Short mmCIF file of C-alpha atoms in Angstrom, two decimals:
data_model
loop_
_atom_site.label_atom_id
_atom_site.label_comp_id
_atom_site.label_asym_id
_atom_site.label_seq_id
_atom_site.Cartn_x
_atom_site.Cartn_y
_atom_site.Cartn_z
CA MET G 1 246.51 -5.85 23.12
CA ASP G 2 247.92 -7.17 19.84
CA LEU G 3 251.04 -5.93 18.12
CA LYS G 4 249.14 -3.92 15.50
CA ALA G 5 247.16 -2.01 18.14
CA LEU G 6 250.36 -1.34 20.13
CA LYS G 7 252.04 -0.03 16.99
CA ALA G 8 249.09 2.25 16.25
CA GLN G 9 249.11 3.54 19.84
CA GLU G 10 252.86 4.22 19.68
CA SER G 11 252.46 6.04 16.38
CA LYS G 12 249.64 8.18 17.81
CA ARG G 13 251.78 9.11 20.83
CA LYS G 14 254.71 10.01 18.57
CA ILE G 15 252.56 12.26 16.41
CA SER G 16 250.95 14.04 19.36
CA LYS G 17 254.45 14.69 20.78
CA GLY G 18 255.54 15.99 17.37
CA TYR G 19 252.69 18.50 17.31
CA MET G 20 253.44 19.43 20.93
CA TRP G 21 257.08 20.28 20.03
CA ALA G 22 255.99 22.28 16.99
CA LEU G 23 253.57 24.22 19.23
CA PHE G 24 256.31 24.84 21.81
CA CYS G 25 258.41 26.18 18.91
CA ALA G 26 255.64 28.62 17.93
CA VAL G 27 255.21 29.85 21.53
CA PHE G 28 258.96 30.39 22.12
CA TRP G 29 259.37 32.00 18.69
CA GLY G 30 256.44 34.34 19.43
CA ILE G 31 257.78 35.37 22.84
CA TRP G 32 261.30 35.87 21.35
CA TYR G 33 259.94 39.06 19.75
CA LEU G 34 259.86 40.69 23.22
CA PRO G 35 263.65 40.56 23.93
CA GLY G 36 264.34 40.69 20.16
CA THR G 37 262.60 44.06 19.96
CA VAL G 38 263.71 45.75 23.19
CA VAL G 39 267.41 44.89 22.74
CA TRP G 40 267.63 47.42 19.87
CA VAL G 41 267.03 50.39 22.20
CA LEU G 42 269.65 49.29 24.74
CA ASN G 43 273.30 50.28 24.68
CA PRO G 44 275.69 49.53 23.09
CA PHE G 45 273.44 48.70 20.11
CA ASP G 46 271.56 52.01 20.25
CA GLU G 47 274.78 54.05 20.17
CA MET G 48 276.36 51.72 17.62
CA TYR G 49 273.41 52.26 15.29
CA GLY G 50 273.67 56.04 15.70
CA GLU G 51 277.43 56.12 15.14
CA ILE G 52 277.44 53.96 12.00
CA ALA G 53 274.31 55.69 10.62
CA GLY G 54 276.14 59.03 10.90
CA ALA G 55 279.02 57.77 8.79
CA SER G 56 277.47 55.21 6.41
CA GLY G 57 273.69 55.81 6.40
CA ASP G 58 270.73 54.17 8.12
CA ALA G 59 270.49 51.08 5.89
CA VAL G 60 274.12 50.00 6.31
CA SER G 61 273.96 50.81 10.01
CA LEU G 62 270.90 48.61 10.45
CA VAL G 63 272.52 45.60 8.79
CA VAL G 64 275.86 46.00 10.66
CA THR G 65 274.12 46.43 14.05
CA ALA G 66 271.87 43.47 13.19
CA VAL G 67 274.99 41.36 12.54
CA LEU G 68 276.33 42.11 16.04
CA ILE G 69 272.96 41.51 17.72
CA THR G 70 272.51 38.24 15.78
CA ALA G 71 276.05 37.16 16.69
CA PHE G 72 275.30 37.74 20.40
CA ASN G 73 271.95 36.00 19.95
CA ALA G 74 273.78 32.96 18.52
CA LEU G 75 276.17 33.03 21.50
CA THR G 76 273.40 33.09 24.13
CA VAL G 77 271.47 30.43 22.18
CA MET G 78 274.55 28.24 22.51
CA LEU G 79 274.50 28.77 26.32
CA ALA G 80 270.78 27.89 26.44
CA LEU G 81 271.43 24.74 24.38
CA MET G 82 274.26 23.72 26.72
CA LEU G 83 271.75 23.92 29.58
CA TRP G 84 269.22 21.92 27.50
CA ASN G 85 271.74 19.20 26.64
CA GLY G 86 273.06 19.18 30.21
CA VAL G 87 269.58 18.63 31.69
CA LEU G 88 268.96 15.84 29.16
CA GLY G 89 272.43 14.32 29.76
CA LYS G 90 273.47 14.50 26.12
CA PHE G 91 277.03 15.85 26.26
CA GLY G 92 278.44 12.43 25.37
CA GLU G 93 276.17 12.20 22.36
CA LEU G 94 277.22 15.76 21.40
CA GLY G 95 280.88 14.75 21.25
CA ARG G 96 280.10 11.59 19.30
CA THR G 97 277.99 13.43 16.70
CA LEU G 98 280.59 16.19 16.32
CA LYS G 99 283.30 13.63 15.52
CA GLU G 100 281.14 11.96 12.86
CA PHE G 101 281.51 14.84 10.43
CA HIS G 102 280.93 13.07 7.14
CA PRO G 103 277.71 11.16 7.92
CA CYS G 104 275.93 13.76 10.07
CA SER G 105 277.72 16.92 11.34
CA LYS G 106 278.14 18.25 7.81
CA TRP G 107 274.36 18.52 7.42
CA PHE G 108 274.07 20.69 10.53
CA PHE G 109 276.96 22.96 9.51
CA LEU G 110 275.31 23.32 6.10
CA ALA G 111 271.99 24.08 7.84
CA SER G 112 273.73 26.82 9.86
CA ILE G 113 274.81 28.58 6.64
CA PHE G 114 271.23 28.67 5.33
CA GLY G 115 269.66 29.46 8.71
CA GLY G 116 272.14 32.13 9.90
CA PRO G 117 273.66 34.43 7.28
CA VAL G 118 271.00 33.64 4.65
CA ALA G 119 267.70 33.50 6.57
CA ILE G 120 268.33 35.65 9.66
CA LEU G 121 270.36 38.30 7.82
CA GLY G 122 267.82 38.26 4.97
CA SER G 123 265.04 38.79 7.50
CA PHE G 124 266.87 41.78 9.01
CA MET G 125 267.48 43.17 5.49
CA ALA G 126 263.77 42.88 4.72
CA MET G 127 262.98 44.58 8.06
CA GLY G 128 265.41 47.41 7.43
CA PHE G 129 264.70 48.14 3.77
CA ILE G 130 260.94 47.51 3.62
CA GLY G 131 259.56 46.88 7.11
CA GLY G 132 258.88 44.38 9.88
CA ALA G 133 255.48 43.25 8.57
CA PHE G 134 256.90 42.46 5.12
CA ALA G 135 259.79 40.53 6.69
CA ALA G 136 257.36 38.46 8.77
CA VAL G 137 255.13 37.67 5.76
CA ALA G 138 258.11 36.72 3.60
CA ALA G 139 259.35 34.36 6.33
CA LEU G 140 255.90 32.76 6.64
CA LEU G 141 256.35 31.28 3.18
CA TYR G 142 259.26 29.08 4.29
CA PRO G 143 257.18 25.86 4.88
CA VAL G 144 256.29 25.87 1.18
CA ILE G 145 259.98 25.74 0.24
CA GLY G 146 260.79 23.31 3.08
CA SER G 147 258.05 20.83 2.27
CA VAL G 148 258.60 20.97 -1.52
CA LEU G 149 262.35 20.37 -1.05
CA ALA G 150 261.74 17.53 1.44
CA TYR G 151 259.28 15.97 -1.03
CA TYR G 152 261.64 16.05 -4.02
CA TRP G 153 264.87 15.36 -2.10
CA TYR G 154 263.91 12.44 0.12
CA GLY G 155 260.28 11.77 -0.75
CA GLU G 156 258.61 13.14 2.40
CA LYS G 157 254.88 12.62 2.06
CA ILE G 158 252.68 15.69 2.11
CA SER G 159 249.04 14.66 2.23
CA LYS G 160 246.35 16.89 0.73
CA ARG G 161 245.14 17.62 4.25
CA ALA G 162 248.58 18.71 5.47
CA ALA G 163 249.06 20.90 2.37
CA THR G 164 245.63 22.48 2.97
CA GLY G 165 246.53 23.17 6.62
CA ILE G 166 249.88 24.74 5.66
CA ILE G 167 248.21 26.96 3.03
CA ILE G 168 245.47 28.10 5.49
CA ILE G 169 248.11 28.97 8.14
CA ILE G 170 250.17 30.90 5.55
CA LEU G 171 247.02 32.79 4.42
CA GLY G 172 246.30 33.54 8.09
CA GLY G 173 249.85 34.86 8.55
CA ILE G 174 249.56 37.05 5.45
CA THR G 175 246.25 38.46 6.75
CA ILE G 176 247.82 39.16 10.17
CA PHE G 177 250.61 41.25 8.68
CA GLY G 178 248.70 42.31 5.52
CA GLY G 179 247.70 45.81 6.63
CA GLY G 180 251.27 46.64 7.62
CA VAL G 181 252.63 45.30 4.33
CA ILE G 182 250.28 47.49 2.25
CA THR G 183 251.32 50.58 4.29
CA GLU G 184 254.99 49.71 3.97
CA LEU G 185 254.83 49.01 0.25
CA ALA G 186 252.83 52.20 -0.39
CA ALA G 187 255.36 54.26 1.58
CA GLY G 188 258.38 53.97 -0.70
CA GLY G 189 259.72 53.12 -4.13
CA VAL G 190 260.97 49.65 -4.98
CA PRO G 191 263.58 48.68 -2.36
CA TRP G 192 264.73 45.58 -4.29
CA ILE G 193 267.35 44.71 -1.65
CA GLY G 194 264.50 44.35 0.87
CA TYR G 195 262.68 41.92 -1.43
CA LEU G 196 265.93 40.02 -1.88
CA GLY G 197 266.13 39.84 1.93
CA GLY G 198 262.55 38.49 2.10
CA LEU G 199 263.41 35.84 -0.46
CA MET G 200 266.56 34.96 1.49
CA ALA G 201 264.51 34.51 4.72
CA ALA G 202 261.92 32.21 3.11
CA ALA G 203 264.46 30.22 1.09
CA GLY G 204 267.03 30.07 3.91
CA TRP G 205 264.69 28.68 6.58
CA GLY G 206 262.98 26.36 4.09
CA ILE G 207 266.30 24.91 2.88
CA GLU G 208 267.58 24.69 6.47
CA GLY G 209 264.54 22.61 7.46
CA ALA G 210 265.00 20.21 4.55
CA ILE G 211 268.74 19.81 5.26
CA ALA G 212 268.06 19.33 8.97
CA GLY G 213 265.48 16.66 8.11
CA LYS G 214 268.22 14.80 6.22
CA GLY G 215 270.76 15.12 9.08
CA LEU G 216 268.14 14.05 11.63
CA ASP G 217 267.78 10.70 9.86
CA ILE G 218 270.99 9.61 11.55
CA SER G 219 271.38 11.83 14.61
CA GLU G 220 269.62 13.32 17.60
CA PRO G 221 267.67 16.61 17.24
CA ASP G 222 269.02 18.10 20.51
CA VAL G 223 272.68 17.60 19.61
CA GLY G 224 272.05 18.25 15.91
CA LEU G 225 270.66 21.68 16.68
CA THR G 226 273.56 22.45 19.04
CA LEU G 227 276.00 21.67 16.22
CA ARG G 228 273.96 23.84 13.87
CA PHE G 229 274.42 26.76 16.32
CA LEU G 230 278.11 25.93 16.76
CA GLY G 231 278.35 26.41 12.99
CA GLU G 232 276.42 29.69 13.17
CA ASN G 233 278.69 31.01 15.95
CA ILE G 234 281.75 30.17 13.83
CA ILE G 235 280.22 32.00 10.85
CA TRP G 236 279.42 35.16 12.85
CA TRP G 237 282.36 35.38 15.27
CA ILE G 238 285.19 33.92 13.16
CA ILE G 239 284.17 35.05 9.68
CA ILE G 240 281.61 37.88 9.43
CA VAL G 241 282.35 40.02 12.54
CA PRO G 242 286.16 40.07 11.87
CA ILE G 243 285.55 40.90 8.17
CA LEU G 244 283.32 43.85 9.15
CA ALA G 245 285.98 44.97 11.68
CA ILE G 246 288.67 44.81 8.96
CA VAL G 247 286.44 46.84 6.62
CA GLY G 248 286.40 49.52 9.34
CA TYR G 249 283.21 49.11 11.40
CA PRO G 250 283.68 49.38 15.19
CA MET G 251 282.55 45.80 15.85
CA TYR G 252 284.88 44.85 18.71
CA SER G 253 284.67 48.11 20.67
CA PHE G 254 280.86 47.81 20.77
CA ALA G 255 280.94 44.03 21.30
CA PHE G 256 282.96 44.49 24.52
CA GLN G 257 280.50 47.13 25.72
CA ALA G 258 277.63 44.62 25.50
CA PHE G 259 278.77 43.15 28.83
CA GLU G 260 276.36 45.35 30.77
CA PRO G 261 273.83 43.77 33.19
CA LEU G 262 270.55 44.78 31.51
CA THR G 263 271.80 44.18 27.95
CA LEU G 264 273.19 40.79 28.96
CA LEU G 265 269.95 39.86 30.75
CA VAL G 266 267.86 40.70 27.67
CA LEU G 267 270.30 38.82 25.41
CA ILE G 268 270.18 35.77 27.69
CA PHE G 269 266.37 35.70 27.56
CA ALA G 270 266.57 36.12 23.76
CA GLY G 271 268.95 33.14 23.76
CA ILE G 272 266.65 30.97 25.89
CA THR G 273 263.57 31.68 23.75
CA PHE G 274 265.36 31.40 20.39
CA GLY G 275 267.38 28.33 21.41
CA PHE G 276 264.42 26.47 22.89
CA CYS G 277 262.23 27.47 19.92
CA TYR G 278 264.78 26.06 17.48
CA VAL G 279 265.38 22.84 19.43
CA CYS G 280 261.61 22.21 19.59
CA TRP G 281 261.42 22.89 15.82
CA TYR G 282 264.13 20.29 15.15
CA LYS G 283 262.53 17.81 17.58
CA SER G 284 259.24 17.97 15.66
CA PHE G 285 260.77 17.12 12.25
CA PRO G 286 261.46 13.39 12.77
CA LEU G 287 258.05 12.95 14.46
CA ILE G 288 255.65 14.71 12.08
CA GLY G 289 257.85 15.67 9.08
CA VAL G 290 259.45 18.91 7.94
CA GLY G 291 256.31 20.26 6.21
CA ARG G 292 254.00 19.81 9.22
CA GLY G 293 256.65 20.92 11.73
CA GLN G 294 257.24 24.11 9.80
CA GLY G 295 253.52 24.65 9.18
CA ILE G 296 252.60 24.48 12.89
CA GLY G 297 255.76 26.44 13.76
CA ASN G 298 254.32 29.21 11.60
CA LEU G 299 251.79 29.86 14.36
CA TYR G 300 254.60 32.03 15.75
CA GLY G 301 252.95 34.96 13.91
CA LEU G 302 249.81 34.58 16.01
CA CYS G 303 251.81 33.95 19.23
CA ALA G 304 253.95 37.05 18.59
CA ILE G 305 250.83 39.21 18.21
CA ILE G 306 249.37 37.81 21.47
CA PHE G 307 252.57 38.39 23.49
CA ILE G 308 253.12 41.86 21.98
CA PHE G 309 249.50 42.72 22.84
CA LEU G 310 249.86 41.46 26.43
CA PHE G 311 253.30 42.90 27.22
CA PHE G 312 253.65 45.98 24.97
CA GLY G 313 249.94 46.87 25.00
CA ASP G 314 249.78 47.15 21.18
CA VAL G 315 246.10 46.56 20.39
CA PRO G 316 245.68 44.31 17.33
CA ALA G 317 243.67 45.39 14.27
CA TRP G 318 240.68 43.41 12.91
CA THR G 319 242.92 41.85 10.24
CA ILE G 320 244.84 40.16 13.05
CA LEU G 321 241.68 38.58 14.45
CA VAL G 322 240.73 37.24 10.99
CA GLY G 323 244.30 36.03 10.35
CA GLY G 324 244.50 34.47 13.82
CA THR G 325 241.26 32.55 13.20
CA LEU G 326 242.67 31.25 9.89
CA CYS G 327 245.86 30.12 11.68
CA VAL G 328 243.86 28.20 14.28
CA ILE G 329 241.65 26.60 11.57
CA GLY G 330 244.77 25.57 9.61
CA SER G 331 246.27 23.99 12.73
CA PHE G 332 243.09 22.03 13.43
CA VAL G 333 243.02 20.77 9.84
CA MET G 334 246.48 19.30 10.49
CA PHE G 335 245.86 18.10 14.08
CA THR G 336 242.77 16.16 13.07
CA GLU G 337 244.51 14.23 10.27
CA GLU G 338 244.11 10.47 10.70
CA THR G 339 247.18 9.12 12.49
CA ALA G 340 247.21 6.15 10.10
CA ALA G 341 248.06 8.61 7.31
CA LEU G 342 251.10 9.71 9.30
CA GLU G 343 252.40 6.28 10.17
CA THR G 344 255.10 6.59 7.53
CA LEU G 345 256.38 10.09 6.84
CA ARG G 346 258.31 9.15 3.73
CA GLY G 347 257.13 7.64 0.44
CA GLU G 348 258.01 4.08 -0.48
CA MET B 1 278.94 50.94 29.13
CA VAL B 2 276.11 51.88 31.45
CA GLN B 3 272.68 52.49 30.02
CA THR B 4 271.97 56.12 29.19
CA ALA B 5 268.83 57.85 30.46
CA ALA B 6 267.48 57.89 26.87
CA ALA B 7 268.05 54.14 26.47
CA MET B 8 266.31 53.38 29.79
CA GLU B 9 263.42 55.67 28.89
CA ALA B 10 262.96 53.88 25.54
CA TYR B 11 263.24 50.49 27.28
CA ASN B 12 260.68 51.36 29.98
CA ALA B 13 258.32 52.86 27.38
CA TYR B 14 257.86 49.39 25.86
CA TRP B 15 256.32 48.03 29.07
CA ALA B 16 254.42 51.16 30.09
CA ASN B 17 251.17 50.26 28.25
CA SER B 18 251.18 46.57 29.15
CA PHE B 19 248.01 44.83 30.32
CA ILE B 20 250.08 42.76 32.75
CA PRO B 21 251.13 44.25 36.11
CA GLY B 22 254.90 44.43 36.52
CA ALA B 23 255.35 43.54 32.82
CA GLU B 24 259.05 44.50 32.85
CA ILE B 25 259.64 41.54 35.21
CA MET B 26 256.75 39.25 34.28
CA TRP B 27 257.95 38.66 30.68
CA MET B 28 261.11 37.09 32.11
CA VAL B 29 259.12 35.07 34.66
CA LEU B 30 256.86 33.75 31.87
CA ILE B 31 259.88 32.72 29.76
CA LEU B 32 261.41 30.92 32.76
CA ILE B 33 258.14 29.06 33.45
CA LEU B 34 257.84 28.03 29.78
CA ALA B 35 261.50 26.98 29.71
CA VAL B 36 261.07 24.78 32.81
CA ILE B 37 257.92 23.16 31.30
CA ALA B 38 259.78 22.53 28.00
CA LEU B 39 262.76 21.00 29.83
CA TRP B 40 260.46 18.80 31.93
CA GLN B 41 258.64 17.65 28.76
CA ALA B 42 261.99 16.99 27.06
CA ARG B 43 263.09 14.84 30.03
CA THR B 44 259.80 12.93 29.88
CA PHE B 45 260.21 12.52 26.12
CA VAL B 46 263.74 11.13 26.52
CA SER B 47 262.49 8.53 29.02
CA GLN B 48 259.51 7.52 26.83
CA PHE B 49 261.12 7.22 23.38
#
């Protein structure tokens, strides 16, 4: 076999692995909705929500409880990533990357700002003020922002075929959640703070992907993502949770009560799914590019519907079947792209 | 804090209509299986690239 053929074979293997990681991301993200949903009814979060809602109203209560749940989620994600890095023997690399703040760590800390308090909090705001379906649709738009930023910032190539695939998957996602969005929007006035949250989710995850793509030029995805979550833990536990406690919300009293077997178990499984989903997302970026990684990752909408149907018994509507078909078509449009077109992910 | 009866009732209600037998345990088993497959693939990936 000549050198050219070997190079082509290597490139094909790399791309298929990239799609595999993006698919793993979608599956873990979809299954995360199981622990992510049930944790809200468990104590102490259930009682915390009730207590704060009594004093400050439902909307404020939802955001403050979401902050504590997200902070615990970030903590258990960190544990899951320690296991991941331990199994892969990457603790040494972790220390080395952490020390190199200027060339690489700074990108991951910056990514944690856009991914944590901007995207995740924005998503919870959209959920609380408008509804879950709207939040999911708003978040589905993040590959558009991610791929456009990656294109203008560091010239990542987006072929017509990849753009078509991303658009079909986004249309599929909108169809999946479309019925719910119409009901939610028809139900109330104009909850502008919810729309702001939706915009924060789409922009936050899109910008995070583009920043991560830059940081991953010079570091490992597994350790890069761990540093990104180290940054998110610092933001929640050292900045936001103490500020909310100073303002007068009972953050610490409820945080200590979270150490209850069932709550901890659900949080740990949320951490495994969210952590592994994120690490697979980051692993796909250097192999297939930010735009494609995020586009395939968007199949989480379809995966979430499947897992919710199987485990919660919620029967999907016809819109979900149409949307799901669109998602699968969009994925195939991207999978079947000539590998030669993907040999270089960046422009000259 | 121990779980209240209301919290446990709400938690169990989620799994009550599941199509999968023993759903309240099986969702965790499925996550563990997927996690082991992902870790195994990550190990393979590290050795290949």
